[in-house]
XYZ file of C-alpha atoms in Angstrom:
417
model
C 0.000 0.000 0.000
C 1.266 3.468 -1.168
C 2.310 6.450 1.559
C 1.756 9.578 0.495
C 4.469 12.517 0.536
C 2.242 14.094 3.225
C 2.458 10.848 4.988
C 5.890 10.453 4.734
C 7.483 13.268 6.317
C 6.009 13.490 9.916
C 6.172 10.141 10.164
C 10.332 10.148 9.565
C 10.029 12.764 12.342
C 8.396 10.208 15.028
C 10.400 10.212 17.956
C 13.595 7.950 18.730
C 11.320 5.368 21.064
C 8.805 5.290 18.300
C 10.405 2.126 16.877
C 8.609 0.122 14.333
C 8.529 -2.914 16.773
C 6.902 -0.423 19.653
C 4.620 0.534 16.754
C 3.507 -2.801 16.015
C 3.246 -4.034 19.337
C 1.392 -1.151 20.851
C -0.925 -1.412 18.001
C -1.651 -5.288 18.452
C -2.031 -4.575 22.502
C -4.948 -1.796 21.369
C -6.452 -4.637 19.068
C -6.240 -7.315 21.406
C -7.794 -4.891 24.302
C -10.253 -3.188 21.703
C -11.737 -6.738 20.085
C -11.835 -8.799 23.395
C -14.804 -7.474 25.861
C -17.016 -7.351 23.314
C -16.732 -10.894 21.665
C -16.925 -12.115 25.681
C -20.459 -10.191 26.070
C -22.206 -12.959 25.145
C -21.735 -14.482 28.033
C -23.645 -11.688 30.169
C -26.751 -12.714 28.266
C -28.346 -15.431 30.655
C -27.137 -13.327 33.792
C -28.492 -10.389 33.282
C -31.662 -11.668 32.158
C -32.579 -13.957 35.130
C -31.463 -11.074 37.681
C -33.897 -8.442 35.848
C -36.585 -11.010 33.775
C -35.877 -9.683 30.723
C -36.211 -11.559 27.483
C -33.101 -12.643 25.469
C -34.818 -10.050 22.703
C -33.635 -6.747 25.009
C -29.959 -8.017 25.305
C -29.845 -8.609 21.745
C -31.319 -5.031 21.003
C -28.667 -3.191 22.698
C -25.989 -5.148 20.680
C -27.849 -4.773 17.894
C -27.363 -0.845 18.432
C -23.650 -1.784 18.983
C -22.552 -3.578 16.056
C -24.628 -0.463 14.056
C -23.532 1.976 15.688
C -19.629 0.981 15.324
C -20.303 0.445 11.531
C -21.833 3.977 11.048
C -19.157 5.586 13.309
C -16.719 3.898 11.314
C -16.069 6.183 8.349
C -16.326 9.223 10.502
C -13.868 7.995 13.260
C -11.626 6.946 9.749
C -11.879 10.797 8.275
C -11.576 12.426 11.995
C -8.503 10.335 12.465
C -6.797 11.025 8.853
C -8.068 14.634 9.322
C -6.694 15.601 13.059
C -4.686 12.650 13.946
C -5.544 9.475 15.550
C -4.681 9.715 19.049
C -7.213 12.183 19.667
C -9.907 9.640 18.516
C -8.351 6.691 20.302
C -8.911 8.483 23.299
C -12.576 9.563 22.954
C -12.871 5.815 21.325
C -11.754 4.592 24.669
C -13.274 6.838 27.025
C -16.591 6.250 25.214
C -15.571 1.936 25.173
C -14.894 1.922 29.421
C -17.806 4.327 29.931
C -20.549 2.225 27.931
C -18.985 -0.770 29.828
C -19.340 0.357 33.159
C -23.080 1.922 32.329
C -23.978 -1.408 31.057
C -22.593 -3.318 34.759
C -25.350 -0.027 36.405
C -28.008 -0.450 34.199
C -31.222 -1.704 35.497
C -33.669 -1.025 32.362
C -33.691 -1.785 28.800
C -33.196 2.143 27.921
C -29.859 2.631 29.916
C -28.327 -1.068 28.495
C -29.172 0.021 25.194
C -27.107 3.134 25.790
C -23.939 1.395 27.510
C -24.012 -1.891 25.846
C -25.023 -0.165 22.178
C -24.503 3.450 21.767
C -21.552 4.099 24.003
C -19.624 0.768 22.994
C -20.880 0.942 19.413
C -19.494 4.730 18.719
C -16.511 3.728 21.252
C -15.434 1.002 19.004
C -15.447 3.330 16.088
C -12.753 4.927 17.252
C -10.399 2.580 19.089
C -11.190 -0.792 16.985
C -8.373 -2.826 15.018
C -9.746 -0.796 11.708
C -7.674 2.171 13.053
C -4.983 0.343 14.344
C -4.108 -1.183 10.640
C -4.513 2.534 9.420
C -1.880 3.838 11.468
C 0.286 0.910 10.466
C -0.077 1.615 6.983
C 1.328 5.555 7.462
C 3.723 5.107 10.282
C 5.497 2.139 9.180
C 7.650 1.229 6.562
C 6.618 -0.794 3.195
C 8.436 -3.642 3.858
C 7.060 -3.760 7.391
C 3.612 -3.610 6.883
C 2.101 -6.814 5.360
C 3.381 -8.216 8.615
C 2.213 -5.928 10.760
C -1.224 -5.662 9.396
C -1.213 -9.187 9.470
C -0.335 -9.335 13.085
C -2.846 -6.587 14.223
C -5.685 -8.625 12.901
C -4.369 -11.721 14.361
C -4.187 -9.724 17.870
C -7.944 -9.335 17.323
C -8.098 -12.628 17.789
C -6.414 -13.037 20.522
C -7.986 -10.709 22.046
C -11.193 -13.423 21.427
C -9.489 -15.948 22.286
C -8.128 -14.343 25.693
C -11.008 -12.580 26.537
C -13.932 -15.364 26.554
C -12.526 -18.022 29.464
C -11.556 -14.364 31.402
C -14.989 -13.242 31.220
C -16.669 -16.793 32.444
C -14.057 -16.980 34.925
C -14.913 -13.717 36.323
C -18.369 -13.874 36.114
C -18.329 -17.560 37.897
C -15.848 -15.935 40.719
C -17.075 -12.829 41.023
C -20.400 -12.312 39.355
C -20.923 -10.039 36.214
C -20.885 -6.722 37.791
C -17.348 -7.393 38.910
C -16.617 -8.740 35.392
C -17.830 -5.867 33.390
C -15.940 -3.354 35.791
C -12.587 -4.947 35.166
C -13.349 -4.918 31.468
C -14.074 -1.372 31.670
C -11.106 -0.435 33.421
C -9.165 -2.744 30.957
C -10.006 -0.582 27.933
C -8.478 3.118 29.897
C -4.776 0.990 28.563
C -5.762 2.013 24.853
C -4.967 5.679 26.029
C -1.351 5.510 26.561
C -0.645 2.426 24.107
C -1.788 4.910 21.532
C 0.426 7.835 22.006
C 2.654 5.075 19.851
C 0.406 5.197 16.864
C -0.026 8.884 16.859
C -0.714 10.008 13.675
C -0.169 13.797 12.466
C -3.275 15.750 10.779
C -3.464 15.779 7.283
C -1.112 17.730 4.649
C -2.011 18.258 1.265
C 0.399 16.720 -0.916
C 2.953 19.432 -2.972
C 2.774 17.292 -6.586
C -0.339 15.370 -6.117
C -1.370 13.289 -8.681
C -4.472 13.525 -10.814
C -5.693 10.534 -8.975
C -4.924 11.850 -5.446
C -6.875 14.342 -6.152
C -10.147 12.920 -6.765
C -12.775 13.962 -4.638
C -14.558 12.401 -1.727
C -17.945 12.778 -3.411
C -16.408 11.567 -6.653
C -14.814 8.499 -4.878
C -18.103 7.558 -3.224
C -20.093 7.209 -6.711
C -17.115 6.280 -8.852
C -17.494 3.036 -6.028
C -21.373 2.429 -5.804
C -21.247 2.651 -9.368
C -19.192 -0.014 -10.021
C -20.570 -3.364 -9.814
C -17.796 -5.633 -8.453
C -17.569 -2.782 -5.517
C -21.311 -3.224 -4.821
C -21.391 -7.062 -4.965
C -18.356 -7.104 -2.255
C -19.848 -5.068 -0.186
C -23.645 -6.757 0.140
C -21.434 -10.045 0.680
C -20.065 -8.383 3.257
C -23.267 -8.389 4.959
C -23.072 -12.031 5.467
C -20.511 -11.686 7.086
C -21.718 -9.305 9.946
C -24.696 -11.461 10.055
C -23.013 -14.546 10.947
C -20.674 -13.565 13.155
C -22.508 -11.273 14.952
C -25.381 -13.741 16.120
C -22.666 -16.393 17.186
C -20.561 -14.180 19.058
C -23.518 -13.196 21.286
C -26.420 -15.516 20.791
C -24.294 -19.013 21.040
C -22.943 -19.255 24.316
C -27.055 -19.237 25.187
C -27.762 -22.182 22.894
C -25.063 -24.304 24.141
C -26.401 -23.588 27.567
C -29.684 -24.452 26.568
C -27.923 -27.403 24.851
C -26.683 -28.821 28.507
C -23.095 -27.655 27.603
C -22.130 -25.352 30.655
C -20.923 -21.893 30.329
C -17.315 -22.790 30.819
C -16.815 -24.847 27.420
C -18.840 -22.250 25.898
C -16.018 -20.153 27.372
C -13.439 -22.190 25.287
C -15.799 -22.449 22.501
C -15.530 -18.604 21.474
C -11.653 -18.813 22.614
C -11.247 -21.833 19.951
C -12.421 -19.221 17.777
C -10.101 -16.425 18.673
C -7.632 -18.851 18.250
C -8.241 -20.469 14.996
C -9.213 -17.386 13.393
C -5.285 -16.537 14.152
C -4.403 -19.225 11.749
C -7.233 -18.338 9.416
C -6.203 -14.518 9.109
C -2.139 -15.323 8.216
C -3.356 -18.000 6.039
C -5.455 -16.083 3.730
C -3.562 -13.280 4.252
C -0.450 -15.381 2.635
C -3.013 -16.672 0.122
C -4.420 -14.135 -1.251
C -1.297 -13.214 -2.591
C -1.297 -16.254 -5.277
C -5.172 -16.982 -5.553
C -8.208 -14.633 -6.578
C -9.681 -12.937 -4.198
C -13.042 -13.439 -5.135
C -12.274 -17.365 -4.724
C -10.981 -17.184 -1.005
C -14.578 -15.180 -0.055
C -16.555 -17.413 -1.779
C -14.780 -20.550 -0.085
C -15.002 -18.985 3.212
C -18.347 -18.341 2.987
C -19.641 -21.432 1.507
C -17.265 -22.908 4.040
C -19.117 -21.559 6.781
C -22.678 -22.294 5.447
C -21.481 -26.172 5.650
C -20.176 -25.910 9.030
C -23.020 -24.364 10.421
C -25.418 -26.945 8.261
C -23.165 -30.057 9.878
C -23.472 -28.402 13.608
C -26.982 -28.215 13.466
C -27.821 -31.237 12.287
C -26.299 -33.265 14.721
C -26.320 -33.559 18.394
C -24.597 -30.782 20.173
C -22.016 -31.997 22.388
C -19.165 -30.539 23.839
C -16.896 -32.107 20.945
C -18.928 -30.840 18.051
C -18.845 -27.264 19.976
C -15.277 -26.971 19.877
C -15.064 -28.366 16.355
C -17.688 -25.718 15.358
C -15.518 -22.903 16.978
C -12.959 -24.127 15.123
C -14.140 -24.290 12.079
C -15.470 -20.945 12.619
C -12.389 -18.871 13.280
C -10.607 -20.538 10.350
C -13.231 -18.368 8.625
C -14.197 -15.552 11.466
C -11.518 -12.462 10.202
C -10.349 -14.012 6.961
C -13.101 -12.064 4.982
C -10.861 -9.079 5.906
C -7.624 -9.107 4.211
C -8.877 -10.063 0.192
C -11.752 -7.507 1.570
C -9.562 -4.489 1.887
C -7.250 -5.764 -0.464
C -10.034 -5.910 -3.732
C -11.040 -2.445 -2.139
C -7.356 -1.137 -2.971
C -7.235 -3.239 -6.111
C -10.185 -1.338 -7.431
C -9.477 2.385 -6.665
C -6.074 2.820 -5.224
C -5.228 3.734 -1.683
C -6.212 7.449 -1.524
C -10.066 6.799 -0.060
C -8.906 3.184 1.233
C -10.385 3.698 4.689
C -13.990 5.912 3.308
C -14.295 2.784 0.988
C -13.987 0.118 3.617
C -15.464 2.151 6.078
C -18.712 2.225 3.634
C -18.397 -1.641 3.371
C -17.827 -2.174 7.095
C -21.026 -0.248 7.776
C -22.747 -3.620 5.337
C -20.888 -5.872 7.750
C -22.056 -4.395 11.111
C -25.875 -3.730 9.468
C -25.430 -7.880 8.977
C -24.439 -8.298 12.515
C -27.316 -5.940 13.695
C -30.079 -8.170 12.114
C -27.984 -11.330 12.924
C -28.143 -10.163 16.676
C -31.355 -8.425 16.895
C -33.364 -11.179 15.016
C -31.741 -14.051 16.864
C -33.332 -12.439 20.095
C -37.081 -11.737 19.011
C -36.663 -15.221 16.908
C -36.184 -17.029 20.327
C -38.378 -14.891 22.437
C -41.345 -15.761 19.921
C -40.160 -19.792 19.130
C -37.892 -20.765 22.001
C -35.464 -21.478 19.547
C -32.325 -20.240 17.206
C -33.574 -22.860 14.680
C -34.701 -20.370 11.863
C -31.669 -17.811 12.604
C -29.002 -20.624 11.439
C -30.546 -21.845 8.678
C -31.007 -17.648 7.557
C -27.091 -17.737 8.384
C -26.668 -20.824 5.922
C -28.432 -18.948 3.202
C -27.067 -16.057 3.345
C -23.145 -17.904 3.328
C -24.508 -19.700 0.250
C -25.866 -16.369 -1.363
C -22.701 -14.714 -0.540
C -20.579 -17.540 -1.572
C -22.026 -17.107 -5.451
C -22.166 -12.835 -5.265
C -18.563 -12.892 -4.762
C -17.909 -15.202 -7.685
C -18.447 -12.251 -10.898
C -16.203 -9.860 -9.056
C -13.784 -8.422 -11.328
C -10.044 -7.896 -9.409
C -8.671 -4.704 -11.767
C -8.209 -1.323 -10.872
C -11.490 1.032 -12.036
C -10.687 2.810 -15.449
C -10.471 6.699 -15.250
C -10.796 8.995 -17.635
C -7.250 10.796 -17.588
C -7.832 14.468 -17.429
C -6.184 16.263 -20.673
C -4.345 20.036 -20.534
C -6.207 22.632 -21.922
């Protein structure tokens, strides 16, 4: 990915402890931190319901609102952060992260869990998630640096998963999930001085920008919802947000309701935090030899089988694990030949607006995959209908990714007068 001249030169200027390797792991800390509490909030479902009678349908409301709400604050925390730096949005991202997370452990009524659990998380995501961590790699380290790195920050994600789920049971089992969420909240207050190492300076217009860097924002947006291959990425996209979404909250409940207890559920989502490590670098590496468009529609159609094989069998704590498993190998991977056909297409100069636009598909997915999975059970007493709407969909998305076209857009090139 290119750097542009007003990239370039504040970053040479970083100070001496700056070091790429601080960089990188500061950056992976923030992901890990940033992705884990939320991927363990799942398992506050069933205890916050039987303490305060609500139906599985509120929970799934409120984060509902969250994985929105961090999709639409997305782009704007990505233009903020490119226009005025990105420590100042780490920090409000942060803030906005421990404060939603200690409302939530206070709240008593559906209104104040939707605003912890979904508004404050949901915006406070936006601006202290992974996204922005792989940004600031891209303009504060060097090219031959960053495949790795970006590699390794989505990978720290996972860990984060991976860490974060058996934490969360334990704590909840030792301490009860007031205790839990309080930690978690204090937890996130590290992202403020890990990111004083991926300070980014404000913007600088380029002195010999090329016609291409200067395209406009408004121009970039329908040059890329005009183009077809752009569109059909990003509604697959949606399938994605949809799946995970509704397993990363909704299945530590069904395994419970299964007779698996809440610990192996713990280890479920942790199997896939940790397989989703060795999903990421693989495609990551393959994506490099293979079409794009291939690796999503594998992974999807991938997932549709998996989820088709766990239902249809009993659940036991084998198949769980398997299914986690199975799952992470495909959980992230959609990200990397994502980004990458998004940079294929148009270049690097609206690289975060574009993905940003395409993230906001993903996180409407995981809205409906949430929300739905909650009024679905409330009304059948069962997740039944939401999995097989997760198969369909991963078949769907499996064949829209197939026509995609992986060349850069043609542009007119603008002639002297």
């Amino acid at each position: 990915m290119s750097t542009s001249v007003g990239e370039l030169a504040p970053a040479s200027r970083s100070s001496n402890w700056r070091t790429p390797a601080v960089i990188i792991l500061c950056g992976c800390a923030i992901g890990m931190l940033g992705f884990g509490p939320r991927s363990a909030l799942g398992f506050f479902v069933q205890p916050m319901s039987h303490e305060f009678s609500w139906g599985r349908d509120v929970f799934g409301l409120a984060i509902a609102f969250q994985n929105l709400l961090w999709g639409l604050g997305q782009p704007v925390a990505g233009a903020v952060a490119d226009r005025f730096g990105l420590f100042r949005v780490m920090c409000v991202g942060a803030l906005l992260y421990a404060g939603g997370l200690l409302l939530m452990r206070y709240s008593t009524t559906p209104l104040s869990l939707d605003i912890g659990a979904g508004v404050m998380v949901g915006f406070g995501l936006a601006g202290c998630s992974f996204n922005l961590v792989l940004s600031a790699f891209t303009k504060l380290l060097p090219a031959e640096k960053r495949g790795l790195a970006l590699g390794a920050g989505t990978a720290a994600g996972s860990f984060g998963q991976f860490l974060f789920a058996p934490i969360g049971v334990a704590l909840i089992d030792n301490f009860g999930w007031q205790q839990a969420l309080s930690v978690f909240g204090f937890l996130m207050l590290l992202i403020i001085p890990l990111s004083l190492a991926l300070a980014t300076p404000p913007a600088a217009n380029p002195a010999n920008a090329t016609p291409a860097d200067e395209q406009t924002f408004t121009r970039a947006l329908a040059e890329a919802f005009g183009h077809r291959s752009y569109v059909l990425l990003v509604i697959g996209f949606f399938t994605c947000g949809f799946q995970l979404a509704f397993i990363t909250v909704h299945l530590p409940a069904f395994l419970v309701d299964r007779g698996i207890s809440t610990q192996t559920g713990g280890w479920v989502i942790a199997a896939i935090g940790l397989f989703n490590i060795i999903g990421s670098l693989s495609v990551g590496y393959l994506q490099n030899s293979l079409p794009k468009r291939y690796i999503l529609s594998t992974i999807y159609f991938t997932r549709a089988l998996a989820t088709l094989a766990f239902i249809s069998f009993p659940i036991t704590p084998f198949s769980a694990i398997a299914f986690g498993a199975v799952s992470g190998l495909t959980w992230l991977s959609t990200v990397p030949p994502t980004s990458a056909l998004v940079a294929l297409m148009f270049g690097t100069r609206w690289l975060a607006t574009l993905y940003g636009f395409a993230f906001v598909s993903h996180q409407v997915g995981g809205f409906l995959g949430v929300w739905l999975g909650g009024i679905v059970f409330e009304k059948y007493g069962s997740y039944t209908p939401i999995w097989w709407l997760s198969i369909v969909f991963g078949v769907l998305s499996a064949l829209i990714n197939l026509p995609i076209v992986e060349k850069p857009v043609v542009r007119a090139v603008a002639q002297p007068a």
